């Protein structure tokens, strides 16, 4: 019995490699977005932590706190912009990954269909051979009687 060899195996391998690369890119973009999101949350926590002014602080301490809060506010705004950019990049990577998976699965399903046809064909050939052997055996048995 012959073994099945898919003619487009190299194409399938290439598409699988591209899908793996796309997965790595997606995970990297996801990681970057998480880092920025963490940074934003830390900035927001610092802002809420230091925004309360108590009556015990001196004017200089209040001024320093005010400048610090303005800096945090600015950083929150910048980090929010950066987060939106990272989310957009992440969505692009997600779409790219979906397309790569579809490309690979298309060729893979073609391979499975062709393999099923090949197996069916091989089984038919084997069945014909078995039928011929049975017929020859029957004829020999009839001739020997």
mmCIF file with all atom_site columns, C-alpha atoms in Angstrom:
data_model
loop_
_atom_site.group_PDB
_atom_site.id
_atom_site.type_symbol
_atom_site.label_atom_id
_atom_site.label_alt_id
_atom_site.label_comp_id
_atom_site.label_asym_id
_atom_site.label_entity_id
_atom_site.label_seq_id
_atom_site.pdbx_PDB_ins_code
_atom_site.Cartn_x
_atom_site.Cartn_y
_atom_site.Cartn_z
_atom_site.occupancy
_atom_site.B_iso_or_equiv
_atom_site.pdbx_formal_charge
_atom_site.auth_seq_id
_atom_site.auth_comp_id
_atom_site.auth_asym_id
_atom_site.auth_atom_id
_atom_site.pdbx_PDB_model_num
ATOM 1   C CA . UNK A 1 1   ? 0.000   0.000   0.000   1.00 0.00 ? 1   UNK A CA 1
ATOM 2   C CA . UNK A 1 2   ? 1.309   3.426   -0.930  1.00 0.00 ? 2   UNK A CA 1
ATOM 3   C CA . UNK A 1 3   ? 1.627   6.223   1.568   1.00 0.00 ? 3   UNK A CA 1
ATOM 4   C CA . UNK A 1 4   ? -0.078  9.571   1.133   1.00 0.00 ? 4   UNK A CA 1
ATOM 5   C CA . UNK A 1 5   ? 2.057   12.529  0.155   1.00 0.00 ? 5   UNK A CA 1
ATOM 6   C CA . UNK A 1 6   ? 0.459   15.984  0.110   1.00 0.00 ? 6   UNK A CA 1
ATOM 7   C CA . UNK A 1 7   ? 1.746   18.000  -2.829  1.00 0.00 ? 7   UNK A CA 1
ATOM 8   C CA . UNK A 1 8   ? 1.146   21.332  -1.086  1.00 0.00 ? 8   UNK A CA 1
ATOM 9   C CA . UNK A 1 9   ? 2.921   20.349  2.151   1.00 0.00 ? 9   UNK A CA 1
ATOM 10  C CA . UNK A 1 10  ? 5.541   23.097  1.757   1.00 0.00 ? 10  UNK A CA 1
ATOM 11  C CA . UNK A 1 11  ? 2.768   25.676  1.402   1.00 0.00 ? 11  UNK A CA 1
ATOM 12  C CA . UNK A 1 12  ? 1.081   24.296  4.511   1.00 0.00 ? 12  UNK A CA 1
ATOM 13  C CA . UNK A 1 13  ? 4.381   24.449  6.424   1.00 0.00 ? 13  UNK A CA 1
ATOM 14  C CA . UNK A 1 14  ? 4.955   28.043  5.311   1.00 0.00 ? 14  UNK A CA 1
ATOM 15  C CA . UNK A 1 15  ? 1.452   29.046  6.386   1.00 0.00 ? 15  UNK A CA 1
ATOM 16  C CA . UNK A 1 16  ? 1.875   27.299  9.735   1.00 0.00 ? 16  UNK A CA 1
ATOM 17  C CA . UNK A 1 17  ? 5.160   29.168  10.281  1.00 0.00 ? 17  UNK A CA 1
ATOM 18  C CA . UNK A 1 18  ? 3.501   32.472  9.412   1.00 0.00 ? 18  UNK A CA 1
ATOM 19  C CA . UNK A 1 19  ? 0.700   31.682  11.851  1.00 0.00 ? 19  UNK A CA 1
ATOM 20  C CA . UNK A 1 20  ? 3.234   30.959  14.615  1.00 0.00 ? 20  UNK A CA 1
ATOM 21  C CA . UNK A 1 21  ? 5.027   34.231  13.880  1.00 0.00 ? 21  UNK A CA 1
ATOM 22  C CA . UNK A 1 22  ? 1.706   36.051  13.979  1.00 0.00 ? 22  UNK A CA 1
ATOM 23  C CA . UNK A 1 23  ? 0.918   34.402  17.340  1.00 0.00 ? 23  UNK A CA 1
ATOM 24  C CA . UNK A 1 24  ? 4.244   35.631  18.722  1.00 0.00 ? 24  UNK A CA 1
ATOM 25  C CA . UNK A 1 25  ? 3.546   39.161  17.438  1.00 0.00 ? 25  UNK A CA 1
ATOM 26  C CA . UNK A 1 26  ? 0.066   39.081  18.976  1.00 0.00 ? 26  UNK A CA 1
ATOM 27  C CA . UNK A 1 27  ? 1.386   37.930  22.359  1.00 0.00 ? 27  UNK A CA 1
ATOM 28  C CA . UNK A 1 28  ? 4.076   40.610  22.266  1.00 0.00 ? 28  UNK A CA 1
ATOM 29  C CA . UNK A 1 29  ? 1.505   43.324  21.475  1.00 0.00 ? 29  UNK A CA 1
ATOM 30  C CA . UNK A 1 30  ? -0.736  41.981  24.225  1.00 0.00 ? 30  UNK A CA 1
ATOM 31  C CA . UNK A 1 31  ? 2.150   42.097  26.688  1.00 0.00 ? 31  UNK A CA 1
ATOM 32  C CA . UNK A 1 32  ? 3.000   45.685  25.716  1.00 0.00 ? 32  UNK A CA 1
ATOM 33  C CA . UNK A 1 33  ? -0.633  46.732  26.161  1.00 0.00 ? 33  UNK A CA 1
ATOM 34  C CA . UNK A 1 34  ? -0.733  45.126  29.601  1.00 0.00 ? 34  UNK A CA 1
ATOM 35  C CA . UNK A 1 35  ? 2.427   46.986  30.638  1.00 0.00 ? 35  UNK A CA 1
ATOM 36  C CA . UNK A 1 36  ? 0.966   50.323  29.556  1.00 0.00 ? 36  UNK A CA 1
ATOM 37  C CA . UNK A 1 37  ? -2.329  49.509  31.273  1.00 0.00 ? 37  UNK A CA 1
ATOM 38  C CA . UNK A 1 38  ? -0.439  48.652  34.478  1.00 0.00 ? 38  UNK A CA 1
ATOM 39  C CA . UNK A 1 39  ? 1.498   51.910  34.256  1.00 0.00 ? 39  UNK A CA 1
ATOM 40  C CA . UNK A 1 40  ? -1.762  53.833  33.811  1.00 0.00 ? 40  UNK A CA 1
ATOM 41  C CA . UNK A 1 41  ? -3.334  52.128  36.818  1.00 0.00 ? 41  UNK A CA 1
ATOM 42  C CA . UNK A 1 42  ? -0.277  52.930  38.956  1.00 0.00 ? 42  UNK A CA 1
ATOM 43  C CA . UNK A 1 43  ? -0.434  56.580  37.920  1.00 0.00 ? 43  UNK A CA 1
ATOM 44  C CA . UNK A 1 44  ? -4.144  56.741  38.762  1.00 0.00 ? 44  UNK A CA 1
ATOM 45  C CA . UNK A 1 45  ? -3.488  55.136  42.144  1.00 0.00 ? 45  UNK A CA 1
ATOM 46  C CA . UNK A 1 46  ? -0.753  57.676  42.881  1.00 0.00 ? 46  UNK A CA 1
ATOM 47  C CA . UNK A 1 47  ? -3.052  60.500  41.880  1.00 0.00 ? 47  UNK A CA 1
ATOM 48  C CA . UNK A 1 48  ? -5.848  59.367  44.203  1.00 0.00 ? 48  UNK A CA 1
ATOM 49  C CA . UNK A 1 49  ? -3.320  58.715  46.956  1.00 0.00 ? 49  UNK A CA 1
ATOM 50  C CA . UNK A 1 50  ? -1.797  62.221  46.894  1.00 0.00 ? 50  UNK A CA 1
ATOM 51  C CA . UNK A 1 51  ? -4.729  64.408  45.827  1.00 0.00 ? 51  UNK A CA 1
ATOM 52  C CA . UNK A 1 52  ? -6.077  64.853  49.340  1.00 0.00 ? 52  UNK A CA 1
ATOM 53  C CA . UNK A 1 53  ? -4.808  68.053  50.938  1.00 0.00 ? 53  UNK A CA 1
ATOM 54  C CA . UNK A 1 54  ? -4.747  68.196  54.698  1.00 0.00 ? 54  UNK A CA 1
ATOM 55  C CA . UNK A 1 55  ? -4.766  71.424  56.657  1.00 0.00 ? 55  UNK A CA 1
ATOM 56  C CA . UNK A 1 56  ? -1.487  70.522  58.343  1.00 0.00 ? 56  UNK A CA 1
ATOM 57  C CA . UNK A 1 57  ? 0.676   71.016  55.248  1.00 0.00 ? 57  UNK A CA 1
ATOM 58  C CA . UNK A 1 58  ? 2.672   74.143  54.659  1.00 0.00 ? 58  UNK A CA 1
ATOM 59  C CA . UNK A 1 59  ? 2.233   76.298  51.579  1.00 0.00 ? 59  UNK A CA 1
ATOM 60  C CA . UNK A 1 60  ? 5.442   74.922  50.090  1.00 0.00 ? 60  UNK A CA 1
ATOM 61  C CA . UNK A 1 61  ? 4.324   71.320  50.652  1.00 0.00 ? 61  UNK A CA 1
ATOM 62  C CA . UNK A 1 62  ? 0.986   72.116  49.000  1.00 0.00 ? 62  UNK A CA 1
ATOM 63  C CA . UNK A 1 63  ? 2.754   73.751  46.079  1.00 0.00 ? 63  UNK A CA 1
ATOM 64  C CA . UNK A 1 64  ? 5.040   70.717  45.648  1.00 0.00 ? 64  UNK A CA 1
ATOM 65  C CA . UNK A 1 65  ? 2.057   68.360  45.893  1.00 0.00 ? 65  UNK A CA 1
ATOM 66  C CA . UNK A 1 66  ? 0.159   70.466  43.346  1.00 0.00 ? 66  UNK A CA 1
ATOM 67  C CA . UNK A 1 67  ? 3.074   70.345  40.865  1.00 0.00 ? 67  UNK A CA 1
ATOM 68  C CA . UNK A 1 68  ? 3.403   66.590  41.443  1.00 0.00 ? 68  UNK A CA 1
ATOM 69  C CA . UNK A 1 69  ? -0.330  66.053  40.841  1.00 0.00 ? 69  UNK A CA 1
ATOM 70  C CA . UNK A 1 70  ? -0.147  68.108  37.632  1.00 0.00 ? 70  UNK A CA 1
ATOM 71  C CA . UNK A 1 71  ? 2.766   65.947  36.460  1.00 0.00 ? 71  UNK A CA 1
ATOM 72  C CA . UNK A 1 72  ? 0.816   62.782  37.258  1.00 0.00 ? 72  UNK A CA 1
ATOM 73  C CA . UNK A 1 73  ? -2.224  64.174  35.438  1.00 0.00 ? 73  UNK A CA 1
ATOM 74  C CA . UNK A 1 74  ? -0.094  64.885  32.374  1.00 0.00 ? 74  UNK A CA 1
ATOM 75  C CA . UNK A 1 75  ? 1.406   61.386  32.531  1.00 0.00 ? 75  UNK A CA 1
ATOM 76  C CA . UNK A 1 76  ? -2.072  59.856  32.875  1.00 0.00 ? 76  UNK A CA 1
ATOM 77  C CA . UNK A 1 77  ? -3.191  61.669  29.721  1.00 0.00 ? 77  UNK A CA 1
ATOM 78  C CA . UNK A 1 78  ? -0.090  60.598  27.789  1.00 0.00 ? 78  UNK A CA 1
ATOM 79  C CA . UNK A 1 79  ? -0.336  57.015  29.004  1.00 0.00 ? 79  UNK A CA 1
ATOM 80  C CA . UNK A 1 80  ? -4.022  56.903  28.054  1.00 0.00 ? 80  UNK A CA 1
ATOM 81  C CA . UNK A 1 81  ? -3.086  57.953  24.507  1.00 0.00 ? 81  UNK A CA 1
ATOM 82  C CA . UNK A 1 82  ? -0.342  55.334  24.451  1.00 0.00 ? 82  UNK A CA 1
ATOM 83  C CA . UNK A 1 83  ? -2.820  52.702  25.685  1.00 0.00 ? 83  UNK A CA 1
ATOM 84  C CA . UNK A 1 84  ? -5.246  53.528  22.866  1.00 0.00 ? 84  UNK A CA 1
ATOM 85  C CA . UNK A 1 85  ? -2.430  53.136  20.344  1.00 0.00 ? 85  UNK A CA 1
ATOM 86  C CA . UNK A 1 86  ? -1.405  49.796  21.870  1.00 0.00 ? 86  UNK A CA 1
ATOM 87  C CA . UNK A 1 87  ? -5.023  48.603  21.757  1.00 0.00 ? 87  UNK A CA 1
ATOM 88  C CA . UNK A 1 88  ? -5.249  49.533  18.091  1.00 0.00 ? 88  UNK A CA 1
ATOM 89  C CA . UNK A 1 89  ? -2.012  47.673  17.366  1.00 0.00 ? 89  UNK A CA 1
ATOM 90  C CA . UNK A 1 90  ? -3.299  44.690  19.342  1.00 0.00 ? 90  UNK A CA 1
ATOM 91  C CA . UNK A 1 91  ? -6.508  44.620  17.276  1.00 0.00 ? 91  UNK A CA 1
ATOM 92  C CA . UNK A 1 92  ? -4.465  44.728  14.059  1.00 0.00 ? 92  UNK A CA 1
ATOM 93  C CA . UNK A 1 93  ? -2.343  41.821  15.292  1.00 0.00 ? 93  UNK A CA 1
ATOM 94  C CA . UNK A 1 94  ? -5.495  39.905  16.276  1.00 0.00 ? 94  UNK A CA 1
ATOM 95  C CA . UNK A 1 95  ? -6.973  40.366  12.791  1.00 0.00 ? 95  UNK A CA 1
ATOM 96  C CA . UNK A 1 96  ? -3.676  39.361  11.190  1.00 0.00 ? 96  UNK A CA 1
ATOM 97  C CA . UNK A 1 97  ? -3.608  36.216  13.334  1.00 0.00 ? 97  UNK A CA 1
ATOM 98  C CA . UNK A 1 98  ? -7.178  35.344  12.342  1.00 0.00 ? 98  UNK A CA 1
ATOM 99  C CA . UNK A 1 99  ? -6.281  35.677  8.658   1.00 0.00 ? 99  UNK A CA 1
ATOM 100 C CA . UNK A 1 100 ? -3.180  33.531  9.075   1.00 0.00 ? 100 UNK A CA 1
ATOM 101 C CA . UNK A 1 101 ? -5.221  30.854  10.868  1.00 0.00 ? 101 UNK A CA 1
ATOM 102 C CA . UNK A 1 102 ? -7.820  30.884  8.088   1.00 0.00 ? 102 UNK A CA 1
ATOM 103 C CA . UNK A 1 103 ? -5.064  30.547  5.458   1.00 0.00 ? 103 UNK A CA 1
ATOM 104 C CA . UNK A 1 104 ? -3.526  27.570  7.257   1.00 0.00 ? 104 UNK A CA 1
ATOM 105 C CA . UNK A 1 105 ? -6.867  25.888  7.930   1.00 0.00 ? 105 UNK A CA 1
ATOM 106 C CA . UNK A 1 106 ? -7.861  26.264  4.279   1.00 0.00 ? 106 UNK A CA 1
ATOM 107 C CA . UNK A 1 107 ? -4.821  24.340  3.082   1.00 0.00 ? 107 UNK A CA 1
ATOM 108 C CA . UNK A 1 108 ? -5.126  21.898  5.985   1.00 0.00 ? 108 UNK A CA 1
ATOM 109 C CA . UNK A 1 109 ? -8.739  21.055  5.108   1.00 0.00 ? 109 UNK A CA 1
ATOM 110 C CA . UNK A 1 110 ? -7.686  20.546  1.498   1.00 0.00 ? 110 UNK A CA 1
ATOM 111 C CA . UNK A 1 111 ? -5.014  18.141  2.741   1.00 0.00 ? 111 UNK A CA 1
ATOM 112 C CA . UNK A 1 112 ? -7.560  16.231  4.834   1.00 0.00 ? 112 UNK A CA 1
ATOM 113 C CA . UNK A 1 113 ? -9.984  15.945  1.893   1.00 0.00 ? 113 UNK A CA 1
ATOM 114 C CA . UNK A 1 114 ? -7.267  14.729  -0.442  1.00 0.00 ? 114 UNK A CA 1
ATOM 115 C CA . UNK A 1 115 ? -6.014  12.257  2.157   1.00 0.00 ? 115 UNK A CA 1
ATOM 116 C CA . UNK A 1 116 ? -9.533  10.881  2.644   1.00 0.00 ? 116 UNK A CA 1
ATOM 117 C CA . UNK A 1 117 ? -9.890  10.487  -1.138  1.00 0.00 ? 117 UNK A CA 1
ATOM 118 C CA . UNK A 1 118 ? -6.510  8.762   -1.333  1.00 0.00 ? 118 UNK A CA 1
ATOM 119 C CA . UNK A 1 119 ? -7.432  6.318   1.445   1.00 0.00 ? 119 UNK A CA 1
ATOM 120 C CA . UNK A 1 120 ? -10.786 5.599   -0.186  1.00 0.00 ? 120 UNK A CA 1
ATOM 121 C CA . UNK A 1 121 ? -9.047  4.980   -3.512  1.00 0.00 ? 121 UNK A CA 1
ATOM 122 C CA . UNK A 1 122 ? -6.497  2.669   -1.866  1.00 0.00 ? 122 UNK A CA 1
ATOM 123 C CA . UNK A 1 123 ? -9.277  0.738   -0.148  1.00 0.00 ? 123 UNK A CA 1
ATOM 124 C CA . UNK A 1 124 ? -11.082 0.301   -3.492  1.00 0.00 ? 124 UNK A CA 1
ATOM 125 C CA . UNK A 1 125 ? -7.893  -0.992  -5.118  1.00 0.00 ? 125 UNK A CA 1
ATOM 126 C CA . UNK A 1 126 ? -7.359  -3.392  -2.224  1.00 0.00 ? 126 UNK A CA 1
ATOM 127 C CA . UNK A 1 127 ? -10.976 -4.554  -2.420  1.00 0.00 ? 127 UNK A CA 1
ATOM 128 C CA . UNK A 1 128 ? -10.630 -5.214  -6.168  1.00 0.00 ? 128 UNK A CA 1
ATOM 129 C CA . UNK A 1 129 ? -7.481  -7.236  -5.545  1.00 0.00 ? 129 UNK A CA 1
ATOM 130 C CA . UNK A 1 130 ? -9.192  -9.261  -2.827  1.00 0.00 ? 130 UNK A CA 1
ATOM 131 C CA . UNK A 1 131 ? -12.156 -9.888  -5.133  1.00 0.00 ? 131 UNK A CA 1
ATOM 132 C CA . UNK A 1 132 ? -9.802  -11.068 -7.908  1.00 0.00 ? 132 UNK A CA 1
ATOM 133 C CA . UNK A 1 133 ? -7.943  -13.395 -5.519  1.00 0.00 ? 133 UNK A CA 1
ATOM 134 C CA . UNK A 1 134 ? -11.243 -14.824 -4.336  1.00 0.00 ? 134 UNK A CA 1
ATOM 135 C CA . UNK A 1 135 ? -12.383 -15.293 -7.948  1.00 0.00 ? 135 UNK A CA 1
ATOM 136 C CA . UNK A 1 136 ? -9.112  -17.044 -8.911  1.00 0.00 ? 136 UNK A CA 1
ATOM 137 C CA . UNK A 1 137 ? -9.369  -19.277 -5.853  1.00 0.00 ? 137 UNK A CA 1
ATOM 138 C CA . UNK A 1 138 ? -12.954 -20.135 -6.763  1.00 0.00 ? 138 UNK A CA 1
ATOM 139 C CA . UNK A 1 139 ? -12.004 -20.904 -10.387 1.00 0.00 ? 139 UNK A CA 1
ATOM 140 C CA . UNK A 1 140 ? -9.064  -23.113 -9.264  1.00 0.00 ? 140 UNK A CA 1
ATOM 141 C CA . UNK A 1 141 ? -11.333 -24.925 -6.848  1.00 0.00 ? 141 UNK A CA 1
ATOM 142 C CA . UNK A 1 142 ? -13.908 -25.504 -9.597  1.00 0.00 ? 142 UNK A CA 1
ATOM 143 C CA . UNK A 1 143 ? -11.218 -26.760 -12.006 1.00 0.00 ? 143 UNK A CA 1
ATOM 144 C CA . UNK A 1 144 ? -9.805  -29.188 -9.463  1.00 0.00 ? 144 UNK A CA 1
ATOM 145 C CA . UNK A 1 145 ? -13.180 -30.863 -8.954  1.00 0.00 ? 145 UNK A CA 1
#
